Short mmCIF file of N, CA and C in Angstrom, two decimals:
data_model
loop_
_atom_site.label_atom_id
_atom_site.label_comp_id
_atom_site.label_asym_id
_atom_site.label_seq_id
_atom_site.Cartn_x
_atom_site.Cartn_y
_atom_site.Cartn_z
N UNK A 1 2.13 -13.73 12.57
CA UNK A 1 2.00 -12.49 12.20
C UNK A 1 0.75 -12.12 12.20
N UNK A 2 0.29 -11.11 13.48
CA UNK A 2 -1.21 -10.74 13.96
C UNK A 2 -1.46 -9.49 13.27
N UNK A 3 -2.45 -9.34 11.96
CA UNK A 3 -2.63 -8.55 11.59
C UNK A 3 -4.19 -8.56 10.67
N UNK A 4 -4.87 -7.27 11.08
CA UNK A 4 -6.21 -7.31 10.44
C UNK A 4 -6.52 -6.05 9.92
N UNK A 5 -6.99 -5.74 8.58
CA UNK A 5 -7.33 -4.70 7.82
C UNK A 5 -9.20 -4.41 7.85
N UNK A 6 -9.40 -3.27 8.34
CA UNK A 6 -10.59 -3.22 8.56
C UNK A 6 -11.40 -1.72 8.72
N UNK A 7 -12.35 -1.77 8.43
CA UNK A 7 -12.81 -0.40 8.57
C UNK A 7 -12.66 0.76 7.29
N UNK A 8 -12.49 1.80 7.53
CA UNK A 8 -12.05 3.01 6.62
C UNK A 8 -10.71 3.05 6.70
N UNK A 9 -10.03 2.93 5.80
CA UNK A 9 -8.27 2.83 5.70
C UNK A 9 -8.22 4.28 4.68
N UNK A 10 -8.22 5.67 5.18
CA UNK A 10 -7.85 6.55 4.22
C UNK A 10 -6.85 6.63 3.59
N UNK A 11 -6.92 7.09 2.21
CA UNK A 11 -5.57 7.19 1.22
C UNK A 11 -5.28 8.96 1.36
N UNK A 12 -4.30 8.99 1.93
CA UNK A 12 -3.94 10.65 2.40
C UNK A 12 -3.09 11.12 1.39
N UNK A 13 -3.51 12.66 1.33
CA UNK A 13 -2.71 13.28 0.39
C UNK A 13 -1.38 13.89 1.26
N UNK A 14 -0.26 14.15 0.59
CA UNK A 14 0.52 14.87 1.31
C UNK A 14 0.89 16.32 0.96
N UNK A 15 0.59 16.83 2.41
CA UNK A 15 0.71 18.33 2.27
C UNK A 15 2.11 18.83 1.88
N UNK A 16 2.34 19.63 1.11
CA UNK A 16 3.66 20.36 0.65
C UNK A 16 3.76 22.00 0.91
N UNK A 17 4.71 22.22 1.34
CA UNK A 17 5.16 23.84 1.47
C UNK A 17 5.28 24.46 0.09
N UNK A 18 5.27 25.73 0.39
CA UNK A 18 5.53 26.53 -1.25
C UNK A 18 6.52 25.82 -1.87
N UNK A 19 7.77 25.63 -1.41
CA UNK A 19 8.85 25.09 -1.98
C UNK A 19 9.08 23.69 -1.96
N UNK A 20 7.93 23.11 -2.08
CA UNK A 20 7.69 21.61 -2.51
C UNK A 20 8.34 20.76 -1.45
N UNK A 21 8.45 21.10 -0.34
CA UNK A 21 9.10 19.96 0.82
C UNK A 21 7.83 19.40 1.49
N UNK A 22 7.97 18.37 2.39
CA UNK A 22 6.91 17.92 3.07
C UNK A 22 6.51 18.90 4.12
N UNK A 23 5.27 19.12 4.22
CA UNK A 23 4.67 20.33 5.20
C UNK A 23 4.52 19.35 6.46
N UNK A 24 5.49 19.47 7.43
CA UNK A 24 5.54 18.39 8.40
C UNK A 24 4.13 19.17 9.28
N UNK A 25 4.31 20.19 9.58
CA UNK A 25 2.83 20.92 10.30
C UNK A 25 1.56 20.42 10.01
N UNK A 26 1.46 20.59 8.78
CA UNK A 26 0.49 20.36 7.95
C UNK A 26 0.16 18.50 8.05
N UNK A 27 1.21 17.88 7.87
CA UNK A 27 0.86 16.42 7.50
C UNK A 27 0.52 15.85 9.06
N UNK A 28 1.09 16.59 10.05
CA UNK A 28 0.75 16.09 11.53
C UNK A 28 -0.79 16.43 11.71
N UNK A 29 -1.03 17.78 11.23
CA UNK A 29 -2.61 18.19 11.57
C UNK A 29 -3.58 17.21 10.68
N UNK A 30 -3.12 16.76 9.68
CA UNK A 30 -3.97 15.86 8.86
C UNK A 30 -4.03 14.41 9.44
N UNK A 31 -2.87 14.15 10.25
CA UNK A 31 -2.97 12.71 10.59
C UNK A 31 -3.96 12.64 11.64
N UNK A 32 -4.17 13.65 12.55
CA UNK A 32 -4.76 13.98 13.63
C UNK A 32 -6.38 14.17 13.33
N UNK A 33 -6.75 15.16 12.32
CA UNK A 33 -7.92 15.10 11.70
C UNK A 33 -8.36 13.91 11.18
N UNK A 34 -7.92 13.16 10.76
CA UNK A 34 -8.24 11.90 10.01
C UNK A 34 -8.54 10.83 11.27
N UNK A 35 -7.55 10.47 12.30
CA UNK A 35 -7.80 9.55 13.33
C UNK A 35 -9.17 10.11 14.07
N UNK A 36 -8.99 11.66 14.79
CA UNK A 36 -10.28 11.93 15.21
C UNK A 36 -11.51 11.84 14.58
N UNK A 37 -11.43 11.86 13.42
CA UNK A 37 -12.68 11.61 12.53
C UNK A 37 -13.03 10.07 12.46
N UNK A 38 -12.28 9.30 13.01
CA UNK A 38 -12.78 7.81 13.16
C UNK A 38 -11.89 6.92 12.24
N UNK A 39 -11.15 7.19 11.28
CA UNK A 39 -10.49 6.22 10.20
C UNK A 39 -9.99 5.15 11.08
N UNK A 40 -9.93 4.00 10.66
CA UNK A 40 -9.24 2.92 10.93
C UNK A 40 -7.85 2.61 10.45
N UNK A 41 -7.11 3.23 9.60
CA UNK A 41 -5.85 3.45 9.21
C UNK A 41 -5.71 4.21 8.16
N UNK A 42 -4.46 4.55 7.77
CA UNK A 42 -4.14 5.28 6.86
C UNK A 42 -2.96 4.95 5.85
N UNK A 43 -3.28 5.50 4.49
CA UNK A 43 -2.45 5.06 3.58
C UNK A 43 -1.63 6.02 3.39
N UNK A 44 0.12 6.06 3.43
CA UNK A 44 0.66 7.34 3.30
C UNK A 44 1.45 6.74 1.92
N UNK A 45 1.51 7.93 1.15
CA UNK A 45 2.47 7.91 0.16
C UNK A 45 2.15 7.12 -1.03
N UNK A 46 0.66 6.99 -1.24
CA UNK A 46 0.23 6.06 -2.32
C UNK A 46 0.17 7.30 -3.45
N UNK A 47 -0.78 6.40 -4.33
CA UNK A 47 -1.43 7.31 -5.36
C UNK A 47 -2.09 8.81 -5.12
N UNK A 48 -2.91 8.51 -3.90
CA UNK A 48 -3.36 10.05 -3.47
C UNK A 48 -2.20 11.07 -2.84
N UNK A 49 -1.18 10.24 -2.24
CA UNK A 49 -0.25 11.06 -1.82
C UNK A 49 0.71 11.52 -2.77
N UNK A 50 0.58 11.03 -4.07
CA UNK A 50 1.80 11.69 -5.05
C UNK A 50 3.08 11.08 -4.79
N UNK A 51 3.05 9.55 -4.26
CA UNK A 51 4.03 8.83 -4.20
C UNK A 51 5.27 9.37 -5.40
N UNK A 52 5.06 9.50 -6.63
CA UNK A 52 5.91 9.76 -8.06
C UNK A 52 6.30 10.78 -8.04
N UNK A 53 6.16 11.62 -7.05
CA UNK A 53 6.93 13.09 -7.21
C UNK A 53 7.70 13.32 -5.97
N UNK A 54 8.28 11.98 -5.13
CA UNK A 54 9.02 12.36 -4.16
C UNK A 54 10.15 11.85 -4.10
N UNK A 55 11.37 12.18 -3.58
CA UNK A 55 12.66 11.41 -3.41
C UNK A 55 12.54 10.24 -2.40
N UNK A 56 13.17 9.74 -2.15
CA UNK A 56 13.52 8.30 -1.32
C UNK A 56 13.30 9.22 0.18
N UNK A 57 14.31 10.30 0.37
CA UNK A 57 14.11 11.07 1.64
C UNK A 57 13.04 11.49 1.91
N UNK A 58 12.01 12.04 0.75
CA UNK A 58 10.89 12.77 1.35
C UNK A 58 9.92 11.58 1.76
N UNK A 59 10.11 10.38 1.12
CA UNK A 59 9.06 9.33 1.29
C UNK A 59 9.21 8.91 2.70
N UNK A 60 10.91 8.74 3.05
CA UNK A 60 11.09 8.51 4.58
C UNK A 60 10.65 9.27 5.37
N UNK A 61 10.71 10.63 5.06
CA UNK A 61 10.41 11.80 5.96
C UNK A 61 8.61 11.50 6.30
N UNK A 62 8.04 11.36 5.41
CA UNK A 62 6.55 11.37 5.30
C UNK A 62 6.02 10.11 6.22
N UNK A 63 6.66 8.77 5.71
CA UNK A 63 6.43 7.58 6.46
C UNK A 63 6.53 7.86 8.08
N UNK A 64 7.80 8.36 8.12
CA UNK A 64 8.14 8.85 9.72
C UNK A 64 7.03 9.82 10.48
N UNK A 65 6.79 11.19 9.70
CA UNK A 65 6.05 11.70 10.47
C UNK A 65 4.62 11.39 10.68
N UNK A 66 4.23 10.78 9.93
CA UNK A 66 2.85 9.87 9.99
C UNK A 66 2.80 8.93 10.95
N UNK A 67 3.97 7.87 11.16
CA UNK A 67 3.96 6.83 12.19
C UNK A 67 4.10 7.75 13.48
N UNK A 68 5.01 8.55 13.77
CA UNK A 68 5.31 9.11 15.08
C UNK A 68 3.56 9.89 15.55
N UNK A 69 3.28 10.56 14.58
CA UNK A 69 2.03 11.38 14.75
C UNK A 69 0.97 10.44 15.30
N UNK A 70 0.75 9.32 14.55
CA UNK A 70 -0.21 8.12 14.76
C UNK A 70 -0.19 7.73 15.84
N UNK A 71 1.24 7.65 16.64
CA UNK A 71 1.07 7.02 18.10
C UNK A 71 0.38 5.61 18.26
N UNK A 72 0.58 4.62 17.08
CA UNK A 72 -0.31 3.69 17.48
C UNK A 72 -1.59 3.62 17.39
N UNK A 73 -2.12 4.52 17.53
CA UNK A 73 -3.75 4.86 17.27
C UNK A 73 -4.46 3.97 16.30
N UNK A 74 -3.61 3.81 15.14
CA UNK A 74 -4.33 3.32 13.98
C UNK A 74 -2.99 2.84 13.25
N UNK A 75 -3.08 2.00 12.57
CA UNK A 75 -2.08 1.43 11.51
C UNK A 75 -1.49 2.22 10.57
N UNK A 76 -0.46 2.39 10.44
CA UNK A 76 0.00 3.24 9.30
C UNK A 76 0.78 2.37 7.98
N UNK A 77 -0.21 2.48 6.59
CA UNK A 77 0.00 1.61 5.60
C UNK A 77 1.11 2.51 4.50
N UNK A 78 2.33 1.79 4.75
CA UNK A 78 3.31 3.07 3.79
C UNK A 78 3.29 2.32 2.15
N UNK A 79 3.23 3.36 1.36
CA UNK A 79 3.04 3.16 -0.01
C UNK A 79 4.44 2.91 -0.37
N UNK A 80 4.96 1.84 -0.99
CA UNK A 80 6.27 1.39 -1.28
C UNK A 80 6.29 1.14 -2.83
N UNK A 81 5.74 1.86 -3.67
CA UNK A 81 5.55 1.68 -5.01
C UNK A 81 6.98 2.13 -5.88
N UNK A 82 7.32 1.46 -6.90
CA UNK A 82 8.37 1.70 -7.58
C UNK A 82 7.98 1.31 -9.07
N UNK A 83 9.04 1.82 -9.86
CA UNK A 83 8.91 1.25 -11.07
C UNK A 83 9.32 -0.13 -11.53
N UNK A 84 10.55 -0.31 -10.76
CA UNK A 84 11.32 -1.53 -10.56
C UNK A 84 11.17 -2.15 -9.56
N UNK A 85 11.42 -3.73 -9.39
CA UNK A 85 11.24 -4.72 -8.09
C UNK A 85 12.04 -3.94 -7.21
N UNK A 86 13.43 -3.76 -7.68
CA UNK A 86 14.46 -3.22 -6.55
C UNK A 86 14.04 -1.68 -5.91
N UNK A 87 13.34 -1.14 -6.52
CA UNK A 87 13.26 0.55 -6.29
C UNK A 87 12.05 -0.27 -4.94
N UNK A 88 10.87 -0.73 -5.44
CA UNK A 88 10.22 -0.97 -4.23
C UNK A 88 10.35 -1.93 -3.22
N UNK A 89 11.47 -2.78 -3.47
CA UNK A 89 11.82 -3.67 -2.26
C UNK A 89 12.94 -2.43 -1.47
N UNK A 90 13.73 -1.49 -2.04
CA UNK A 90 14.18 -0.54 -1.07
C UNK A 90 13.29 0.37 -0.46
N UNK A 91 12.19 0.72 -0.75
CA UNK A 91 11.27 1.30 0.07
C UNK A 91 10.57 0.38 0.95
N UNK A 92 10.43 -0.91 0.45
CA UNK A 92 9.70 -1.99 1.73
C UNK A 92 10.75 -1.73 2.72
N UNK A 93 11.94 -2.03 2.51
CA UNK A 93 12.80 -2.03 3.67
C UNK A 93 12.78 -0.76 4.60
N UNK A 94 12.98 0.47 3.93
CA UNK A 94 12.73 1.72 4.45
C UNK A 94 11.64 1.91 5.29
N UNK A 95 10.42 1.50 5.15
CA UNK A 95 9.06 1.27 5.76
C UNK A 95 9.06 0.41 6.88
N UNK A 96 9.87 -0.48 6.86
CA UNK A 96 9.98 -1.67 7.91
C UNK A 96 11.13 -0.74 8.96
N UNK A 97 12.05 -0.13 8.45
CA UNK A 97 13.17 0.29 9.53
C UNK A 97 12.54 1.49 10.22
N UNK A 98 11.57 2.20 9.50
CA UNK A 98 10.97 3.64 10.41
C UNK A 98 9.73 3.38 11.07
N UNK A 99 9.12 1.60 10.96
CA UNK A 99 8.35 1.33 11.80
C UNK A 99 6.63 1.30 11.48
N UNK A 100 6.54 1.17 9.68
CA UNK A 100 5.22 1.32 9.42
C UNK A 100 4.60 -0.19 10.24
N UNK A 101 3.25 -0.14 9.81
CA UNK A 101 2.41 -1.49 10.23
C UNK A 101 2.46 -2.11 9.45
N UNK A 102 2.28 -1.82 7.91
CA UNK A 102 2.18 -2.69 6.88
C UNK A 102 2.79 -1.60 5.43
N UNK A 103 2.68 -2.67 4.56
CA UNK A 103 2.85 -1.73 3.05
C UNK A 103 1.90 -2.19 2.16
N UNK A 104 2.14 -1.01 1.29
CA UNK A 104 1.09 -1.04 0.20
C UNK A 104 1.64 -1.18 -1.07
N UNK A 105 1.63 -1.93 -2.35
CA UNK A 105 2.54 -1.87 -3.40
C UNK A 105 1.68 -1.98 -4.58
N UNK A 106 1.66 -1.01 -5.35
CA UNK A 106 1.12 -0.89 -6.53
C UNK A 106 1.85 -1.79 -7.83
N UNK A 107 1.30 -1.81 -8.63
CA UNK A 107 1.63 -2.83 -9.68
C UNK A 107 2.69 -2.08 -10.20
N UNK A 108 3.76 -2.88 -11.16
CA UNK A 108 4.92 -1.73 -11.85
C UNK A 108 3.79 -0.90 -12.74
N UNK A 109 4.66 0.00 -13.34
CA UNK A 109 3.87 1.19 -14.02
C UNK A 109 4.89 1.34 -15.32
N UNK A 110 4.66 2.11 -16.38
CA UNK A 110 5.21 2.40 -17.59
C UNK A 110 5.87 0.96 -18.26
N UNK A 111 5.49 -0.23 -17.83
CA UNK A 111 6.35 -1.23 -18.57
C UNK A 111 5.02 -2.26 -18.68
N UNK A 112 5.01 -3.28 -19.69
CA UNK A 112 4.11 -4.14 -19.62
C UNK A 112 4.62 -5.44 -19.25
N UNK A 113 3.99 -6.16 -18.09
CA UNK A 113 4.45 -7.31 -17.59
C UNK A 113 3.23 -8.49 -17.70
N UNK A 114 4.05 -9.55 -17.65
CA UNK A 114 3.21 -10.52 -17.65
C UNK A 114 2.78 -11.11 -16.49
N UNK A 115 1.71 -11.70 -16.11
CA UNK A 115 1.43 -12.52 -14.58
C UNK A 115 2.31 -13.25 -13.98
N UNK A 116 3.06 -14.05 -14.92
CA UNK A 116 4.15 -14.70 -14.18
C UNK A 116 5.11 -13.70 -13.76
N UNK A 117 5.54 -12.90 -14.29
CA UNK A 117 6.46 -11.47 -13.93
C UNK A 117 6.13 -10.70 -12.87
N UNK A 118 4.75 -10.57 -12.77
CA UNK A 118 3.84 -9.71 -11.72
C UNK A 118 3.99 -10.62 -10.53
N UNK A 119 3.49 -11.74 -10.55
CA UNK A 119 3.87 -12.64 -9.63
C UNK A 119 5.30 -12.70 -9.00
N UNK A 120 6.46 -12.61 -9.64
CA UNK A 120 7.72 -12.59 -9.15
C UNK A 120 7.91 -11.36 -8.17
N UNK A 121 7.42 -10.20 -8.89
CA UNK A 121 7.72 -8.87 -8.66
C UNK A 121 7.19 -9.05 -7.22
N UNK A 122 5.78 -9.10 -6.81
CA UNK A 122 5.25 -9.11 -5.37
C UNK A 122 6.23 -10.17 -4.78
N UNK A 123 6.59 -11.11 -4.97
CA UNK A 123 7.20 -12.28 -4.24
C UNK A 123 8.46 -11.99 -3.91
N UNK A 124 9.31 -11.26 -4.73
CA UNK A 124 10.32 -10.57 -4.47
C UNK A 124 10.17 -9.40 -3.22
N UNK A 125 9.41 -8.54 -3.26
CA UNK A 125 9.15 -7.61 -2.47
C UNK A 125 8.69 -8.33 -1.09
N UNK A 126 7.57 -9.29 -0.96
CA UNK A 126 7.35 -9.96 0.17
C UNK A 126 8.44 -10.36 0.79
N UNK A 127 9.36 -10.90 0.11
CA UNK A 127 10.43 -11.57 0.82
C UNK A 127 11.86 -10.47 1.48
N UNK A 128 11.55 -9.52 1.04
CA UNK A 128 12.41 -8.45 1.63
C UNK A 128 12.25 -8.06 2.84
N UNK A 129 10.96 -8.15 3.33
CA UNK A 129 10.12 -7.89 4.50
C UNK A 129 9.48 -8.49 5.36
N UNK A 130 9.47 -8.06 6.65
CA UNK A 130 8.55 -9.02 7.44
C UNK A 130 7.40 -8.22 7.65
N UNK A 131 6.91 -7.06 7.11
CA UNK A 131 5.67 -6.50 6.95
C UNK A 131 4.98 -6.99 6.45
N UNK A 132 3.41 -7.04 7.10
CA UNK A 132 2.05 -7.34 6.34
C UNK A 132 2.01 -6.56 4.93
N UNK A 133 1.88 -7.13 3.76
CA UNK A 133 1.79 -6.44 2.47
C UNK A 133 0.42 -6.78 1.94
N UNK A 134 0.05 -5.78 1.31
CA UNK A 134 -1.11 -5.53 0.78
C UNK A 134 -0.67 -5.23 -0.92
N UNK A 135 -1.24 -6.05 -1.85
CA UNK A 135 -1.16 -5.82 -3.20
C UNK A 135 -2.24 -4.79 -3.44
N UNK A 136 -1.28 -3.93 -4.60
CA UNK A 136 -2.50 -2.72 -4.84
C UNK A 136 -2.60 -2.82 -6.21
N UNK A 137 -4.18 -2.97 -6.71
CA UNK A 137 -4.43 -2.89 -8.03
C UNK A 137 -5.03 -1.84 -8.64
N UNK A 138 -4.93 -1.15 -9.53
CA UNK A 138 -5.00 0.27 -9.90
C UNK A 138 -4.81 0.45 -11.19
N UNK A 139 -5.34 -0.39 -12.10
CA UNK A 139 -5.18 -0.56 -13.72
C UNK A 139 -5.43 0.93 -14.09
N UNK A 140 -6.28 1.76 -13.74
CA UNK A 140 -6.35 2.97 -14.40
C UNK A 140 -4.94 3.98 -14.22
N UNK A 141 -4.18 3.49 -13.40
CA UNK A 141 -3.02 4.63 -13.04
C UNK A 141 -1.64 3.56 -13.96
N UNK A 142 -1.73 2.47 -13.69
CA UNK A 142 -0.49 1.34 -14.26
C UNK A 142 -0.75 0.87 -15.62
N UNK A 143 -1.99 0.78 -16.13
CA UNK A 143 -2.13 0.00 -17.34
C UNK A 143 -1.78 -1.34 -16.96
N UNK A 144 -1.95 -1.83 -15.86
CA UNK A 144 -1.45 -3.50 -15.35
C UNK A 144 -2.36 -3.71 -14.48
N UNK A 145 -3.29 -4.93 -14.59
CA UNK A 145 -4.05 -5.57 -13.89
C UNK A 145 -3.47 -6.77 -13.06
N UNK A 146 -3.68 -7.02 -11.86
CA UNK A 146 -3.76 -8.58 -11.20
C UNK A 146 -4.71 -9.24 -11.39
N UNK A 147 -4.59 -10.20 -12.23
CA UNK A 147 -5.36 -11.17 -12.47
C UNK A 147 -5.83 -11.94 -11.30
N UNK A 148 -6.94 -12.42 -11.33
CA UNK A 148 -7.51 -13.35 -9.99
C UNK A 148 -6.78 -14.55 -9.55
N UNK A 149 -6.42 -15.11 -10.63
CA UNK A 149 -5.23 -16.35 -10.53
C UNK A 149 -3.99 -15.80 -9.81
N UNK A 150 -3.59 -14.82 -10.04
CA UNK A 150 -2.15 -14.49 -9.64
C UNK A 150 -2.40 -13.70 -8.01
N UNK A 151 -3.74 -13.35 -7.56
CA UNK A 151 -3.94 -12.93 -6.41
C UNK A 151 -4.00 -14.35 -5.51
N UNK A 152 -4.64 -15.23 -5.91
CA UNK A 152 -4.66 -16.36 -5.42
C UNK A 152 -3.39 -16.91 -5.27
N UNK A 153 -2.47 -17.05 -6.14
CA UNK A 153 -1.23 -17.31 -5.89
C UNK A 153 -0.60 -16.94 -4.80
N UNK A 154 -0.61 -15.50 -5.24
CA UNK A 154 0.23 -14.35 -3.83
C UNK A 154 -0.32 -14.71 -2.49
N UNK A 155 -1.71 -15.15 -2.55
CA UNK A 155 -2.28 -15.17 -1.25
C UNK A 155 -1.41 -16.36 -0.59
N UNK A 156 -0.79 -17.08 -0.82
CA UNK A 156 -0.58 -18.45 -0.30
C UNK A 156 0.95 -17.86 0.39
N UNK A 157 1.41 -16.37 -0.22
CA UNK A 157 2.81 -16.24 0.79
C UNK A 157 2.43 -15.68 1.83
N UNK A 158 3.23 -15.98 2.87
CA UNK A 158 2.75 -15.47 4.28
C UNK A 158 2.50 -14.18 4.90
N UNK A 159 3.42 -13.09 4.44
CA UNK A 159 3.12 -11.94 4.82
C UNK A 159 2.17 -11.24 3.38
N UNK A 160 1.58 -11.76 2.50
CA UNK A 160 0.92 -10.97 1.49
C UNK A 160 -0.47 -11.27 2.41
N UNK A 161 -1.03 -10.06 2.63
CA UNK A 161 -2.23 -10.46 3.60
C UNK A 161 -3.52 -9.95 2.95
N UNK A 162 -3.56 -9.36 1.61
CA UNK A 162 -4.47 -8.81 0.94
C UNK A 162 -4.14 -7.99 -0.21
N UNK A 163 -5.51 -7.52 -0.96
CA UNK A 163 -5.32 -6.85 -2.01
C UNK A 163 -6.25 -5.51 -2.08
N UNK A 164 -5.67 -4.23 -2.25
CA UNK A 164 -6.65 -3.21 -2.62
C UNK A 164 -6.87 -3.12 -3.72
N UNK A 165 -8.02 -3.23 -4.20
CA UNK A 165 -8.31 -3.13 -5.75
C UNK A 165 -9.42 -1.80 -6.02
N UNK A 166 -8.75 -0.84 -6.86
CA UNK A 166 -9.20 0.45 -7.27
C UNK A 166 -9.32 0.64 -8.58
N UNK A 167 -9.51 -0.67 -9.07
CA UNK A 167 -9.79 -0.72 -10.33
C UNK A 167 -11.20 -0.28 -10.94
N UNK A 168 -12.27 -0.36 -9.89
CA UNK A 168 -13.74 0.29 -10.04
C UNK A 168 -14.40 -0.84 -10.76
N UNK A 169 -13.88 -2.18 -10.87
CA UNK A 169 -14.63 -3.27 -11.41
C UNK A 169 -14.96 -4.28 -10.42
N UNK A 170 -16.28 -3.80 -10.22
CA UNK A 170 -16.81 -4.83 -8.96
C UNK A 170 -16.86 -5.99 -9.00
N UNK A 171 -16.99 -6.52 -10.48
CA UNK A 171 -17.00 -7.93 -10.68
C UNK A 171 -15.49 -8.41 -10.53
N UNK A 172 -14.54 -8.04 -10.45
CA UNK A 172 -13.14 -7.89 -10.35
C UNK A 172 -13.04 -8.37 -8.56
N UNK A 173 -13.48 -7.27 -8.02
CA UNK A 173 -13.41 -7.18 -6.62
C UNK A 173 -14.27 -8.40 -5.93
N UNK A 174 -15.21 -8.70 -6.55
CA UNK A 174 -16.00 -9.89 -6.20
C UNK A 174 -15.46 -11.47 -6.38
N UNK A 175 -14.76 -11.41 -7.55
CA UNK A 175 -13.83 -12.36 -7.67
C UNK A 175 -12.70 -12.50 -6.78
N UNK A 176 -12.13 -11.55 -6.24
CA UNK A 176 -11.10 -11.79 -5.53
C UNK A 176 -11.39 -12.00 -3.95
N UNK A 177 -12.70 -11.71 -4.04
CA UNK A 177 -13.32 -12.39 -2.60
C UNK A 177 -13.75 -13.43 -2.70
N UNK A 178 -14.33 -14.10 -3.78
CA UNK A 178 -15.00 -15.41 -4.10
C UNK A 178 -13.81 -16.40 -3.98
N UNK A 179 -12.40 -16.17 -4.59
CA UNK A 179 -11.40 -16.92 -4.58
C UNK A 179 -10.44 -17.07 -3.95
N UNK A 180 -10.54 -15.97 -2.45
CA UNK A 180 -9.72 -16.22 -1.53
C UNK A 180 -10.55 -16.12 -0.20
N UNK A 181 -11.56 -16.47 -0.09
CA UNK A 181 -12.44 -16.27 0.61
C UNK A 181 -12.25 -17.39 1.89
N UNK A 182 -11.90 -18.87 1.37
CA UNK A 182 -11.49 -19.94 2.06
C UNK A 182 -9.89 -20.11 2.12
N UNK A 183 -9.15 -19.10 2.00
CA UNK A 183 -7.54 -19.12 1.97
C UNK A 183 -7.21 -19.80 3.22
N UNK A 184 -6.13 -20.30 3.47
CA UNK A 184 -5.48 -21.02 4.53
C UNK A 184 -5.20 -19.95 5.45
N UNK A 185 -5.23 -18.71 5.50
CA UNK A 185 -4.99 -17.65 6.06
C UNK A 185 -5.89 -16.30 5.90
N UNK A 186 -6.14 -15.65 6.95
CA UNK A 186 -7.10 -14.31 6.52
C UNK A 186 -6.49 -13.43 5.21
N UNK A 187 -7.22 -12.85 4.44
CA UNK A 187 -6.60 -12.40 3.30
C UNK A 187 -7.95 -11.34 3.15
N UNK A 188 -7.53 -10.16 3.31
CA UNK A 188 -8.34 -9.10 3.01
C UNK A 188 -8.61 -8.49 1.61
N UNK A 189 -9.55 -7.89 1.31
CA UNK A 189 -9.94 -7.26 -0.10
C UNK A 189 -10.47 -6.10 0.49
N UNK A 190 -9.96 -5.18 -0.09
CA UNK A 190 -10.03 -3.25 -0.01
C UNK A 190 -10.61 -3.07 -1.21
N UNK A 191 -11.43 -2.33 -1.19
CA UNK A 191 -11.79 -1.43 -2.25
C UNK A 191 -11.85 0.09 -2.04
N UNK A 192 -11.52 0.88 -3.25
CA UNK A 192 -11.53 2.09 -3.16
C UNK A 192 -10.86 3.03 -4.59
N UNK A 193 -11.35 3.99 -4.72
CA UNK A 193 -11.16 4.63 -6.10
C UNK A 193 -10.27 5.93 -5.48
N UNK A 194 -9.12 5.70 -5.59
CA UNK A 194 -8.41 7.00 -5.41
C UNK A 194 -7.09 7.00 -6.41
#
């Protein structure tokens, strides 16, 4: 698997029409605006993209529109966030079907999980797809934090290629880097508050 996460990867908003449908024209315009502005990738239907407000069909439409409009100029990272593992697996498979370049997966929300359960959650999602997968730590939104040891264990799974840390805790981010720097394969640590 050849994959590289680099540069500015924008967490996109998802434009809607007045009747709450995906605004295809607006989304295509936004994709081009971002790419012409020099971004190196697009996070689609993540926390900034308000994933929680969309049906599966709307997510598929947003993924497809962004992939189609990006035309391979930059990678498209599909947000496959779900409350349950099964839900996230279904979105991961959807992202692969429509041609996403990678997926980003938020920790479960609304439930408390142990680190062992969190490991299994991510391992199950990774095994459901061939796409490169980024773990997504956003404790402020989910109240679930991915421990450094858990990230290290997950980094050994072939298609788990990195972690996006939106915790705002730079000590944690630096520990992710320090503990995965010498990994057997490239492992990317991204940081951004979105």
